[in-house]
Short mmCIF file of C-alpha atoms in Angstrom, two decimals:
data_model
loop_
_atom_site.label_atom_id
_atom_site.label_comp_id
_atom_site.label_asym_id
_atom_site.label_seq_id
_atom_site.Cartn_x
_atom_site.Cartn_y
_atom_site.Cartn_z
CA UNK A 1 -38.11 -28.45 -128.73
CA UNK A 2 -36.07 -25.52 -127.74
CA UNK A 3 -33.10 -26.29 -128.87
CA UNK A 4 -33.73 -28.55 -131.95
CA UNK A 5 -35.56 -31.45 -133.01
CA UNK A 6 -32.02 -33.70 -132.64
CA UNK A 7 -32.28 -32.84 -129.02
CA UNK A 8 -35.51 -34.16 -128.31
CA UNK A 9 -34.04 -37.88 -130.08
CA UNK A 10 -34.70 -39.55 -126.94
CA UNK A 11 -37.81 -38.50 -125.71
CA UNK A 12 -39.01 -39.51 -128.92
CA UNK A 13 -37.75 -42.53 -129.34
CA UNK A 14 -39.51 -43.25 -125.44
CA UNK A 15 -42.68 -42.33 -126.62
CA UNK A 16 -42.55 -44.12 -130.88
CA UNK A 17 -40.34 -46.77 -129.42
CA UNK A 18 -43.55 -48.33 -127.33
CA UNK A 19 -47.36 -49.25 -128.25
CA UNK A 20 -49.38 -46.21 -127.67
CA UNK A 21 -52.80 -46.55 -128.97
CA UNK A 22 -55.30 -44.35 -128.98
CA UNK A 23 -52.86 -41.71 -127.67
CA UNK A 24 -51.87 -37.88 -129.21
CA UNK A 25 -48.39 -36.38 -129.43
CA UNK A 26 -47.88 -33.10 -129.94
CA UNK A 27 -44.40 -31.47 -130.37
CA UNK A 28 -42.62 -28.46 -131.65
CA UNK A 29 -39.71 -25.83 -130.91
CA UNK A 30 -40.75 -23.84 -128.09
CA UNK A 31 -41.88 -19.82 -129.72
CA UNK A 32 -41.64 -21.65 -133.32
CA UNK A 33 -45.10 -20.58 -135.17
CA UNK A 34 -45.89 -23.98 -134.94
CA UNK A 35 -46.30 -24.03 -131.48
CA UNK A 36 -48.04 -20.90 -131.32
CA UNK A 37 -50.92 -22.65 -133.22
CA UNK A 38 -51.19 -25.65 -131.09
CA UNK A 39 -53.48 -25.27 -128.14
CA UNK A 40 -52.07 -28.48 -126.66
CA UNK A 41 -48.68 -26.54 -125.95
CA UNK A 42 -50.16 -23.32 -124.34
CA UNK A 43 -48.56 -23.47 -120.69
CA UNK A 44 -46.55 -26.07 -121.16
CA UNK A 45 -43.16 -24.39 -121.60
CA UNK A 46 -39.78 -26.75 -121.67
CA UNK A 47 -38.17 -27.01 -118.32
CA UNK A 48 -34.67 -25.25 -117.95
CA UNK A 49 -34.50 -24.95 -122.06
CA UNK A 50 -34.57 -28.78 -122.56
CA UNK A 51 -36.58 -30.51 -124.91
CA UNK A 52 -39.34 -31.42 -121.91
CA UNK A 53 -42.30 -34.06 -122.49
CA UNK A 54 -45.77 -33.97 -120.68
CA UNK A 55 -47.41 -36.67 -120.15
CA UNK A 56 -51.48 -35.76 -119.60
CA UNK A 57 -53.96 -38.59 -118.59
CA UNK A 58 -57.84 -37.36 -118.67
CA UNK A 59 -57.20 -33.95 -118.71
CA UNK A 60 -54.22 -33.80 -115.70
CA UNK A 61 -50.70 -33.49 -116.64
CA UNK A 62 -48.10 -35.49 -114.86
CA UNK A 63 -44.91 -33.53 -113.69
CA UNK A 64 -43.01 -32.18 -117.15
CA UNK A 65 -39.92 -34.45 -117.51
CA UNK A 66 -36.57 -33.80 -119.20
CA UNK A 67 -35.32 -37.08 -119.42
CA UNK A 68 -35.92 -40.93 -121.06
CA UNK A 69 -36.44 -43.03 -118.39
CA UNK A 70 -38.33 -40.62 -116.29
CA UNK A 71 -40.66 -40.16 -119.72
CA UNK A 72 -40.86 -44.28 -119.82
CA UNK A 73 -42.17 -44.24 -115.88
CA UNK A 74 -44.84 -41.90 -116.74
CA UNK A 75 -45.82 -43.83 -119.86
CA UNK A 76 -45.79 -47.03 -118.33
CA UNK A 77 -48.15 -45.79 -115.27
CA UNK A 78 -45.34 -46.41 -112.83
CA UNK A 79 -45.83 -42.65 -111.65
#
């Protein structure tokens, strides 16, 4: 989250705010040591400097999105 965990609220109330089983989220400020250490995160940079969610299905990411309902598309399969 670039610019602060507060600012990624709704993305991650999309993605705790549904059933997910058998799923794995990963998050943390973009350049934060944190991220450095997740392999998950490497080339996945946030889009424009917002908090940015990628949503990865068998090894292919979907297009990064920026906002909720786009995030809820992707989650529900719709894209």
């Amino acid at each position: 989250w670039p610019a602060g965990p507060e600012d990624a609220a709704p993305l991650v109330r999309e993605v705790f705010g549904r059933y997910l089983p058998n799923r794995v989220v990963v998050g943390a400020a973009q350049g934060s040591p944190a991220a450095a250490g997740m392999p998950l995160l490497t080339d996945r940079p946030a889009v424009d400097g917002k908090p940015t969610a990628y949503v990865c299905r068998r090894f292919v990411c979907q297009t990064p999105v920026t906002e909720p309902q786009a995030l809820a598309r992707q989650l529900a399969g719709e894209v």
